[in-house]
Coordinates of C-alpha atoms in Angstrom, one line a residue:
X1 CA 103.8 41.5 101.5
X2 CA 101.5 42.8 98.8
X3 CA 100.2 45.5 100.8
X4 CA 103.3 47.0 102.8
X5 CA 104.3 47.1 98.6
X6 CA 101.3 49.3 97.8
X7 CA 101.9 51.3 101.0
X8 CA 105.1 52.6 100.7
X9 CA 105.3 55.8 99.2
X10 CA 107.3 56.5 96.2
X11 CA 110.5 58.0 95.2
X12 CA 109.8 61.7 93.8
X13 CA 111.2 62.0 90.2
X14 CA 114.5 64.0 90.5
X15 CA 114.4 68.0 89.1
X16 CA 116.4 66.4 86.6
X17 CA 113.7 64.2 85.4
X18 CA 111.4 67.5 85.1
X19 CA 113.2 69.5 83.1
X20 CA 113.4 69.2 79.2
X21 CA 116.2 68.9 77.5
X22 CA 116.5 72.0 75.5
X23 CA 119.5 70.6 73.4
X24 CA 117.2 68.4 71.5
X25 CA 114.3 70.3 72.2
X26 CA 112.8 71.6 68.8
X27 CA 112.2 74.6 69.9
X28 CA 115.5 75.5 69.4
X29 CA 115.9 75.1 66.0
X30 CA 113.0 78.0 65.6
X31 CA 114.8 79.9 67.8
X32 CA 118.1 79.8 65.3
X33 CA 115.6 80.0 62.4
X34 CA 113.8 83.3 64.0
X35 CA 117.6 84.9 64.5
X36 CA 118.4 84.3 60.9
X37 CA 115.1 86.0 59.6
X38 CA 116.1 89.0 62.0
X39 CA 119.2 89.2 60.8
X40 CA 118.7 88.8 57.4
X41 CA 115.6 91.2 57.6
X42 CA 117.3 93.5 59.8
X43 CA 118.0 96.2 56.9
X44 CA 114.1 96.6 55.7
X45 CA 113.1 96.3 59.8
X46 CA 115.2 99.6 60.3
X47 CA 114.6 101.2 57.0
X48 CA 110.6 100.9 56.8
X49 CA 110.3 103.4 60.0
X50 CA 112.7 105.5 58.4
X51 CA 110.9 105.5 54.6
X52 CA 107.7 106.4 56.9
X53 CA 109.1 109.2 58.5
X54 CA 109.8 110.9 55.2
X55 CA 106.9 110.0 53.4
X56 CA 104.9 111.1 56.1
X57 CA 107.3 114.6 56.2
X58 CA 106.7 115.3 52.2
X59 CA 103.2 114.5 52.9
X60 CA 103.2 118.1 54.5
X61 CA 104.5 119.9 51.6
X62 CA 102.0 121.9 50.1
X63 CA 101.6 122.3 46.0
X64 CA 103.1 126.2 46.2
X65 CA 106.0 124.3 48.3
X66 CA 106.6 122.4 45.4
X67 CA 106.0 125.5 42.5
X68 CA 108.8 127.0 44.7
X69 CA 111.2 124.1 44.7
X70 CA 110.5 123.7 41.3
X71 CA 111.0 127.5 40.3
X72 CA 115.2 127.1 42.5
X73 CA 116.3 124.6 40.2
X74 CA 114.6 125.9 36.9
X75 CA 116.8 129.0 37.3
X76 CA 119.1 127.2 39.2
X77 CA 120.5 126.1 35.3
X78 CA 124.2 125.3 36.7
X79 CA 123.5 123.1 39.0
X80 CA 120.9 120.4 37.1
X81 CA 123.9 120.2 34.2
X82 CA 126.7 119.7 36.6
X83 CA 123.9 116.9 38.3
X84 CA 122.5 115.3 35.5
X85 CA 125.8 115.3 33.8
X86 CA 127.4 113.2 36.8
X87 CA 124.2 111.3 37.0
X88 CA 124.9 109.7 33.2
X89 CA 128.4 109.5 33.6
X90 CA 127.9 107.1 36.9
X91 CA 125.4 105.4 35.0
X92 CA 127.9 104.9 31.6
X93 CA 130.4 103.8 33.9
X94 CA 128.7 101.3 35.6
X95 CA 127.1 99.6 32.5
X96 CA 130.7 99.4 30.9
X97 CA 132.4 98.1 34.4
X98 CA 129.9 95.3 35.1
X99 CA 131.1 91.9 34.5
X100 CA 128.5 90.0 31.8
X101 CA 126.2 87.3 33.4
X102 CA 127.6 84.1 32.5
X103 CA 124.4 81.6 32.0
X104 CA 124.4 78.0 32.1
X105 CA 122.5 77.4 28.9
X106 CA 121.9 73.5 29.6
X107 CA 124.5 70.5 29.9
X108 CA 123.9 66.6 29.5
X109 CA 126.3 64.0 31.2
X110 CA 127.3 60.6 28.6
X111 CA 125.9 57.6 29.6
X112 CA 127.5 54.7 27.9
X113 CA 125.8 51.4 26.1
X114 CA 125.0 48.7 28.8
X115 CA 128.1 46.5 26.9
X116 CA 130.3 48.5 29.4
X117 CA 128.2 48.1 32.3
X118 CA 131.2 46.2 34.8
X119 CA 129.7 44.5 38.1
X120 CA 132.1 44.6 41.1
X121 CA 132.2 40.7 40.4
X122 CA 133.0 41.2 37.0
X123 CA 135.5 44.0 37.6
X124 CA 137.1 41.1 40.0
X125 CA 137.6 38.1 37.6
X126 CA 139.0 40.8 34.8
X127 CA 141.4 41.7 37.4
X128 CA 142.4 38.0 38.2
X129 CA 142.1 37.0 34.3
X130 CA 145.3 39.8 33.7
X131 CA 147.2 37.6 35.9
X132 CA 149.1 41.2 37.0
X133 CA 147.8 40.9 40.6
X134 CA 149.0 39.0 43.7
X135 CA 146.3 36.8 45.6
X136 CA 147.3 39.6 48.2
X137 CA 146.2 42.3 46.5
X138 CA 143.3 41.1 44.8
X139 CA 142.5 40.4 48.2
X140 CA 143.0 43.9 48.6
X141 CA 140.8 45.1 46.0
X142 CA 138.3 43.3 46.6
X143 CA 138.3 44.7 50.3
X144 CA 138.5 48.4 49.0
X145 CA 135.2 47.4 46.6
X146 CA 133.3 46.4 49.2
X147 CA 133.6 49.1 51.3
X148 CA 133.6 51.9 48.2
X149 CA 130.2 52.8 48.0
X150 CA 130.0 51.4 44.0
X151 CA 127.5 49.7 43.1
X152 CA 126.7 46.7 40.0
X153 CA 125.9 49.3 37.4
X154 CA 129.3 51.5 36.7
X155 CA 130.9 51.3 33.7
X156 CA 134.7 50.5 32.2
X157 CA 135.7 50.9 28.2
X158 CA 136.0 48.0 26.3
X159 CA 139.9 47.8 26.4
X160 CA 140.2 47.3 30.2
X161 CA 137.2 45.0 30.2
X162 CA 138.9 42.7 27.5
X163 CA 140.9 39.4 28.0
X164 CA 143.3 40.2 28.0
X165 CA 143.4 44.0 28.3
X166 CA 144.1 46.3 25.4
X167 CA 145.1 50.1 26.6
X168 CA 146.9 51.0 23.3
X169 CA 146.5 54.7 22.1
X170 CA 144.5 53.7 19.1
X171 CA 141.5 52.4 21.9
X172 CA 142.3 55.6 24.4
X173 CA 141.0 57.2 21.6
X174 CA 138.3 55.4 20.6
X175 CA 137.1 55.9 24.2
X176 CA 138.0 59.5 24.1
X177 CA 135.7 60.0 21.2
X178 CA 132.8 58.1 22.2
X179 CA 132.4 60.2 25.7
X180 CA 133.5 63.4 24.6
X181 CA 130.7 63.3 20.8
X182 CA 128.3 61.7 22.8
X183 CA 127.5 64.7 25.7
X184 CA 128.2 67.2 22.4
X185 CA 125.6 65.4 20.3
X186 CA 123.3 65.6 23.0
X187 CA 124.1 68.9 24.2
X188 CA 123.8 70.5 20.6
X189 CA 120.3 68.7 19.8
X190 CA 119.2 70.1 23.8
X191 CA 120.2 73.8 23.1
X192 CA 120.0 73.6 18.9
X193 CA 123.2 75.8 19.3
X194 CA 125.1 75.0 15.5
X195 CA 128.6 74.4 16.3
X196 CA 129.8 77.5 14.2
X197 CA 128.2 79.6 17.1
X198 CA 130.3 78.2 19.2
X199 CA 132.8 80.7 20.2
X200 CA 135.0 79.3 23.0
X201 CA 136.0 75.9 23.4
X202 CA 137.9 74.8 26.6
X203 CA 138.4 70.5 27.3
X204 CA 139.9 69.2 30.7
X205 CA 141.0 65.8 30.7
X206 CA 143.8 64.8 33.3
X207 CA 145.5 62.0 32.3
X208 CA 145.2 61.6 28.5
X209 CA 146.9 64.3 26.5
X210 CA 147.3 63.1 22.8
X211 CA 148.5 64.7 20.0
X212 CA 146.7 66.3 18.2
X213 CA 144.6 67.5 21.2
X214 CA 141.2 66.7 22.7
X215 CA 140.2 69.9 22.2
X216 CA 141.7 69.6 18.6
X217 CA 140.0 66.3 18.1
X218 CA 136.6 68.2 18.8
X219 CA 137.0 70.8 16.6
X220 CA 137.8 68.4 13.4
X221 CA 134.9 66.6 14.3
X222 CA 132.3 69.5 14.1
X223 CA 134.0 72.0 12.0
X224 CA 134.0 74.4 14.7
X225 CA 135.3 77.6 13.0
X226 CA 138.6 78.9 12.4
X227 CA 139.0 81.7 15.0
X228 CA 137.8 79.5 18.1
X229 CA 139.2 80.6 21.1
X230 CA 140.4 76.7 22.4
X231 CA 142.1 75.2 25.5
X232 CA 142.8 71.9 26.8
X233 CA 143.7 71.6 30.3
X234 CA 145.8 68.5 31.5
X235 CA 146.9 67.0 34.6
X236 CA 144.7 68.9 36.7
X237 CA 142.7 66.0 38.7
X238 CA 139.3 66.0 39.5
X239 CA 138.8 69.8 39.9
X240 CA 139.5 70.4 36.5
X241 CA 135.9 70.6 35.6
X242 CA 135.3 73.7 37.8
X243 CA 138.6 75.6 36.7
X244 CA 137.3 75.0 33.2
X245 CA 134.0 76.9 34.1
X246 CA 136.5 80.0 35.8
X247 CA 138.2 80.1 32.6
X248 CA 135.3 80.1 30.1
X249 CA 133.9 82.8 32.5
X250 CA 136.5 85.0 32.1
X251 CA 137.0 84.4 28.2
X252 CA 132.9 85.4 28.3
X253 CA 133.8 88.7 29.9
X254 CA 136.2 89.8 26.6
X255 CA 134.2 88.2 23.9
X256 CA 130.9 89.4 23.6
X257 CA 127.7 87.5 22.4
X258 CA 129.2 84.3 22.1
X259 CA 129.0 80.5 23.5
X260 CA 131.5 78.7 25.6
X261 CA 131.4 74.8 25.2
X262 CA 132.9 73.3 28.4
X263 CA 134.1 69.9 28.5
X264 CA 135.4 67.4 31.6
X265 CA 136.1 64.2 31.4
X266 CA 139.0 61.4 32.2
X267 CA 140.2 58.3 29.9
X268 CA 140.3 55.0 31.8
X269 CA 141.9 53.0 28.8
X270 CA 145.4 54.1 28.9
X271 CA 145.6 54.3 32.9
X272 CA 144.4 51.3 33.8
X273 CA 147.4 50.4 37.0
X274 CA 148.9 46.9 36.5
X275 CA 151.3 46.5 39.2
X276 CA 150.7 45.5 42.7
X277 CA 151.5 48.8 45.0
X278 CA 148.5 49.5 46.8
X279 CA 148.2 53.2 47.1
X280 CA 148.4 52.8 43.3
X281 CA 145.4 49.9 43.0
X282 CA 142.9 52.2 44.8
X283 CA 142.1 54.4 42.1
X284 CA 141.5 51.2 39.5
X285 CA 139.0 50.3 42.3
X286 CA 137.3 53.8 42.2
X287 CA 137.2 55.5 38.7
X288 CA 134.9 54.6 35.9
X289 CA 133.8 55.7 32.7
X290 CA 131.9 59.2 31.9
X291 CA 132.2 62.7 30.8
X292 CA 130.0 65.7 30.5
X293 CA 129.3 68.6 28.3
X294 CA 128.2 72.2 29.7
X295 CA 126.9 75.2 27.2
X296 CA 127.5 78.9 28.8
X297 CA 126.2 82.4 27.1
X298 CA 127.3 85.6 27.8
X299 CA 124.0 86.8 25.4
X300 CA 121.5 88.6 27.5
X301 CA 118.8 87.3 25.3
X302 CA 119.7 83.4 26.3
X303 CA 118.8 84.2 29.9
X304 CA 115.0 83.2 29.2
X305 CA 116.0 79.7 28.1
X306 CA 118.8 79.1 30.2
X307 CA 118.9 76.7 33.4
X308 CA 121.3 78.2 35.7
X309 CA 123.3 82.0 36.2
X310 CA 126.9 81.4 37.5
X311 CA 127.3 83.7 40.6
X312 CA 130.8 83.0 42.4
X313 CA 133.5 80.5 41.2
X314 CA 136.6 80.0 44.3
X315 CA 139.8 78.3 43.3
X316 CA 141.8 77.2 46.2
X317 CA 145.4 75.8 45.3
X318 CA 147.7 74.5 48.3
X319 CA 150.8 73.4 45.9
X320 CA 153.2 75.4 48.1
X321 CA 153.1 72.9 50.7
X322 CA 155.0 69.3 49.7
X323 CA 152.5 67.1 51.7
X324 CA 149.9 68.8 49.5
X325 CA 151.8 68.9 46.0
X326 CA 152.9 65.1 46.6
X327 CA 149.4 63.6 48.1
X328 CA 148.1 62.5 44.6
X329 CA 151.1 61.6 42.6
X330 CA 151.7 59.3 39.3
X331 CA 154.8 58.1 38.9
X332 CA 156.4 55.0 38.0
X333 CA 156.3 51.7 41.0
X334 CA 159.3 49.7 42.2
X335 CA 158.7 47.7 38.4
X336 CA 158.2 50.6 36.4
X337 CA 154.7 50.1 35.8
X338 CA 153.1 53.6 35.6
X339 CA 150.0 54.6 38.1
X340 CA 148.5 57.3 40.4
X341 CA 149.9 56.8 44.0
X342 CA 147.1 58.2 46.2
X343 CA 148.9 59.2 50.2
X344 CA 147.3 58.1 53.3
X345 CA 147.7 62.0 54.1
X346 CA 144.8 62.7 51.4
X347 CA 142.0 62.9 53.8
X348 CA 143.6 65.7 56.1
X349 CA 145.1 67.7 52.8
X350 CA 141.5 67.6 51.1
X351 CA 140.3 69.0 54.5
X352 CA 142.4 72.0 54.9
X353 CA 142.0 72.8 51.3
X354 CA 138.0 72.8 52.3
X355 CA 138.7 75.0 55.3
X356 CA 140.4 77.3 52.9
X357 CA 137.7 77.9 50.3
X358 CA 135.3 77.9 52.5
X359 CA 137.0 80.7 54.2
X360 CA 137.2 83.0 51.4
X361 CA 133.6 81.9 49.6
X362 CA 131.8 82.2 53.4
X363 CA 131.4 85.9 53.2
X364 CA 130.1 86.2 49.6
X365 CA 127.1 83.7 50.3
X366 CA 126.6 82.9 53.7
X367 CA 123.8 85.3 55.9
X368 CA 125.0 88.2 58.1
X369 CA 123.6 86.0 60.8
X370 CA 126.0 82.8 60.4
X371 CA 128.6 85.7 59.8
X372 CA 128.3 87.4 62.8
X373 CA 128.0 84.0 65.4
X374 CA 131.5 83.0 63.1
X375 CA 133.5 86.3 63.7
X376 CA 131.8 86.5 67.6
X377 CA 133.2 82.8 68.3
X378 CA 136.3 83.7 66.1
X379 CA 137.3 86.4 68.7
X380 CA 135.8 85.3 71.5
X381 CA 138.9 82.2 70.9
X382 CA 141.3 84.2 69.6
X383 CA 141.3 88.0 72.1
X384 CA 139.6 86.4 74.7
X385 CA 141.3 83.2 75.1
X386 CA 137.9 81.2 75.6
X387 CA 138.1 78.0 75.7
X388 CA 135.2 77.5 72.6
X389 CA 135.3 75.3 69.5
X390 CA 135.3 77.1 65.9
X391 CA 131.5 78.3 65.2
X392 CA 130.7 75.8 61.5
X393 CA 128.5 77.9 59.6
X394 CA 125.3 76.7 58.7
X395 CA 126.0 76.1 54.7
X396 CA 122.2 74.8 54.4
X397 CA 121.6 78.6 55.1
X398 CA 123.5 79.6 52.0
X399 CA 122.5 76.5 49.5
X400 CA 119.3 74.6 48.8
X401 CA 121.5 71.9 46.9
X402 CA 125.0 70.6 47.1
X403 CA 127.2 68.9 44.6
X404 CA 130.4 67.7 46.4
X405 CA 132.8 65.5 44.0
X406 CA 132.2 61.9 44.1
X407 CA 135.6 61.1 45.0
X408 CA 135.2 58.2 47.0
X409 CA 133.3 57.1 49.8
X410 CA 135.7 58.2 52.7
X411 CA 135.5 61.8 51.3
X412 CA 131.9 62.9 51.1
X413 CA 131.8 61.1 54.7
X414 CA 134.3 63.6 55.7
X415 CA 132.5 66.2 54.5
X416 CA 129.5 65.6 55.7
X417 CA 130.2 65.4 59.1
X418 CA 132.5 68.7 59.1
X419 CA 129.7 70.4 57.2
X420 CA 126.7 69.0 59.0
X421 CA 125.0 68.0 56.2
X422 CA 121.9 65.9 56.2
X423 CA 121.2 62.6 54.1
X424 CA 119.0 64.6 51.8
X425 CA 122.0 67.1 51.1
X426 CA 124.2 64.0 50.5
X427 CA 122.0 62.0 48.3
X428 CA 122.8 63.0 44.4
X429 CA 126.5 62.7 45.4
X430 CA 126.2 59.0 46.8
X431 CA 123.9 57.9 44.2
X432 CA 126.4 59.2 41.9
X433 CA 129.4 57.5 43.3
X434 CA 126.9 54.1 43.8
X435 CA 125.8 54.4 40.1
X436 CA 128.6 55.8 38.0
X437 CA 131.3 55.4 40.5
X438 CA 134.4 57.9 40.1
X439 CA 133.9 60.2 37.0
X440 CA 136.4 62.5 37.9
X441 CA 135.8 66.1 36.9
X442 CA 132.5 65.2 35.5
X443 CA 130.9 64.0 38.9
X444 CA 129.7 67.2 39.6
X445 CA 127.3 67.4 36.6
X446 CA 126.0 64.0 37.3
X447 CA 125.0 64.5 41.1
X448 CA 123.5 68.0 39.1
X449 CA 121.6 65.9 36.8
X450 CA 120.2 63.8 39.6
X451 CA 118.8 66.7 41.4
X452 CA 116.8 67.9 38.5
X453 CA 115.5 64.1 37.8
X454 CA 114.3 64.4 40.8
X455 CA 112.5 67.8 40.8
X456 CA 114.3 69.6 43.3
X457 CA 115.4 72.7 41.5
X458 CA 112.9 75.3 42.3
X459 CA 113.6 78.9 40.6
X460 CA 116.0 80.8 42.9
X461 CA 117.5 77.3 44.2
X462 CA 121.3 77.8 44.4
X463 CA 123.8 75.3 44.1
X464 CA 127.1 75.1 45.3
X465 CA 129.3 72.4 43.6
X466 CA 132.9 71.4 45.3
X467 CA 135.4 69.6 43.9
X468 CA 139.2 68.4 44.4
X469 CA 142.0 67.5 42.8
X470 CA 145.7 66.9 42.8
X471 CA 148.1 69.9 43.5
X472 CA 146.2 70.0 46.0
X473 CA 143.3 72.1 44.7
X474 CA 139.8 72.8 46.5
X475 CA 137.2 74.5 43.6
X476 CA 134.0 75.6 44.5
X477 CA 130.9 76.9 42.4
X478 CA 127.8 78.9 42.8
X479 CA 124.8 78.7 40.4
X480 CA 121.7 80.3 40.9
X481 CA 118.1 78.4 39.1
X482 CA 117.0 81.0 36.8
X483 CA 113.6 78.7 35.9
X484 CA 112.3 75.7 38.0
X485 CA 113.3 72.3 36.2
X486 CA 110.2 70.2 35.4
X487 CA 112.2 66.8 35.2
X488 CA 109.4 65.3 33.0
X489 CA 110.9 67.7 30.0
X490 CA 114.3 66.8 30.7
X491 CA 116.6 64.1 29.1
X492 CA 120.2 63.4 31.3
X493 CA 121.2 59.2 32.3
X494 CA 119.0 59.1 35.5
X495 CA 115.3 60.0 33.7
X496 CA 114.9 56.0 32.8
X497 CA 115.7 55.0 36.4
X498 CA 115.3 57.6 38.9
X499 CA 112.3 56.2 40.5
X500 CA 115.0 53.5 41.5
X501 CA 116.6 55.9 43.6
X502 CA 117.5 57.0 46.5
X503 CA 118.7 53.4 47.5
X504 CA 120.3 52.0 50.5
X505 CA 124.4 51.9 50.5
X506 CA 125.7 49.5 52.9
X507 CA 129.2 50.5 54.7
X508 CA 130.3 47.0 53.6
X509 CA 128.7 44.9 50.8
X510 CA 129.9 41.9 50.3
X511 CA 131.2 40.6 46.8

């Protein structure tokens, strides 16, 4: 038996077998990567031949070809006015047309005292201590935890944390102030900008509007001077933070030499949810406690000491349509208890809105070559009738860091799958979410922070921050690294802990 076995001749492999599989073959990928460089390249591959051609034709000129030219437009008086003339009046019309730079001086993100540090078991019995909640819906709660992407280290203000709860105005305040001076004080002693330099003020905070106003509050509080151009933007959601940066841009393009102070934040104390609807309860599952402060400069002379240049900003607002307008809505529950009803629609409004930015920022940053393979697939579909999906550009072409708003754990899945982002891309916005949880408009400069603490930002990086928020709004912004960040000079809430990090997020951890 052994040796018919060893006689019988064996089965050829199929051709199948012998071919590679040039889908996952890496070759590929440096195939894509050598079309990008070509295309990218392309304008200096066809204008060096051309730059040769003349420098090798004035090569030929002799010096009396030159006396000769020289002695035409000498005499020639008429026509070197009439050309010089139009040559400084292009050149004064350009330097008065051109929009000033707008430089990210620095920013610093608050990080609160470890008293408000709130474990997802803590955050549990608080919420069964109110006595507000159904077994059913803590039940609930605890389910939505678990599968958040929080981890044991976010933090809640003192009056939701207390037994029993205390949201009164007097303690919205007190959390108000705490945030909003502590990223200032840090901020000012960073820069050692005085506050009376401080030209524009603009403050975003959604949900907590008192009177006087935040902004108001912050100008008491430093003495900020009399003619301060100030603005404080309510009710705006999460995206706030980036509409804030639009507006202080275009306020730095009619008032020159001056500084913009930029503030995003949200105020947990006075909309804590009580009741027991559930597309209410998610949100007291998902935001926490935090705020940042951003310095920009208009002054040419702070671009030597500042971290970042804003290049684009893209505000994308889908309010027309009532499944967008209605998708993140606070109103009042069957008991009258106030919250923020969040619609099971959320997921597909926030990813139209996407498709919709991206559609008009694309062609600013992306490479002609992701441009071209987009428009050849986009009529290839649409005059040709092919039966081809929509070509995804290659973002990772475009930006060496992302920032994507640390909304919840659903979302930044979402997007990473219909941007085909990597882990690495991902990773300051889900160590921001595991961390600090929900900060609303102030994620952004958190997951920003993060990258720097780590030691990514190289000079020339650029960093494309995303953010939404009810309307429904999509933001987007582009900042170029004008210096590489050495992360052992800088001071933001990760530098005591960042060796921590990354860390492993389970899809469910149990409480």
């Amino acid at each position: 038996m052994s040796e018919s076995k060893l006689s019988k001749p064996s089965i050829p492999p199929s051709s199948s077998q012998k071919l590679p599989d040039f889908k996952k073959s890496i070759k590929l990928k440096y195939v894509k990567l050598g079309y990008h460089y070509l295309m990218t390249h392309g304008m200096y591959l066809f204008l060096t031949p051309l730059i040769v051609l003349i420098a090798a034709q004035l090569s030929t000129l002799s010096p009396q070809d030159v006396c000769v030219l020289w002695d035409h437009l000498r005499f020639n008086l008429v026509s070197v006015v009439l050309c010089s003339a139009l040559l400084v009046f292009l050149s004064t019309l350009y330097f008065l047309t051109r929009p000033r730079p707008v430089y990210l001086v620095n920013f610093s993100c608050y990080k609160p005292e470890d008293a408000r540090q709130c474990t997802r078991q803590i955050f549990m019995e608080r919420s069964r201590l109110t006595g507000s909640f159904t077994e059913e819906n803590l039940g609930f709660q605890k389910k939505i935890l678990e599968r958040s992407g929080l981890g044991e280290t976010t933090y809640l203000p003192e009056a939701v944390l207390r037994v029993p709860p205390n949201p009164c105005m007097a303690e919205a305040r007190k959390e108000a102030e705490a945030v909003m001076f502590g990223a200032i004080d840090e901020l000012l002693a960073k820069t050692s900008v005085k506050p009376k330099d401080i030209g524009i003020l603009v403050v975003n905070c959604s949900l907590f509007n008192p009177t006087p106003s935040l902004s108001a509050m912050i100008v008491n509080h430093y003495k900020l001077r009399g003619n301060i151009v100030s603005y404080n933007l309510g009710g705006m959601g999460c995206s706030a933070g980036l509409i804030s940066i639009d507006l202080a841009k275009d306020l730095l393009q009619v008032h020159p030499n001056t500084y913009a102070l930029v503030i995003s934040m949200e105020n947990i104390t006075l909309n804590w949810y009580f009741g027991n609807e559930r597309s209410m309860l998610v949100s007291n599952c998902l935001f926490r406690m935090g705020g940042a402060a951003i310095l920009l400069s208009n002054k040419r002379s702070d671009r030597w000491r500042s971290k970042y240049q804003l290049v684009h900003t893209v505000r994308t607002h889908k309010g027309s349509d009532d499944k967008c307008f209605s998708c993140v809505f606070q109103m009042e529950d069957p008991d009258g208890k106030v919250g923020v009803s969040l619609s099971k629609d959320l997921m597909a409004v926030a990813g139209d809105a996407l498709k919709t930015n991206i559609t008009t920022l694309g062609p600013l940053v992306l490479p002609m070559s992701e441009q071209l393979l987009f428009f050849a697939t986009l009529v290839g579909k649409k005059l040709f009738q092919m039966k081809i999906k929509p070509y995804i550009p290659d973002f990772k072409l475009a930006f060496e860091h992302f920032c994507i708003h640390a909304g919840g754990r659903a979302v930044l899945d979402e997007i990473e799958k219909n941007l085909h982002l990597s882990d690495w891309n991902m990773e300051p916005s889900r160590m921001t979410l595991y961390r600090f949880g929900n900060t609303s408009s102030s994620s952004l400069w958190y997951e920003l922070a993060y990258t720097e603490a780590k030691g990514r930002v190289k000079r020339g990086d650029r960093t494309w921050q995303i953010a939404f928020g009810s309307g429904f709004k999509c933001n987007s912004a582009v900042w170029k690294a004008l210096r590489t960040i050495n992360p052992a000079k800088e001071k933001n809430p990760w530098m005591d802990e960042i060796d921590r990090f990354p860390v492993d997020v389970p899809k469910v951890a149990a409480i």
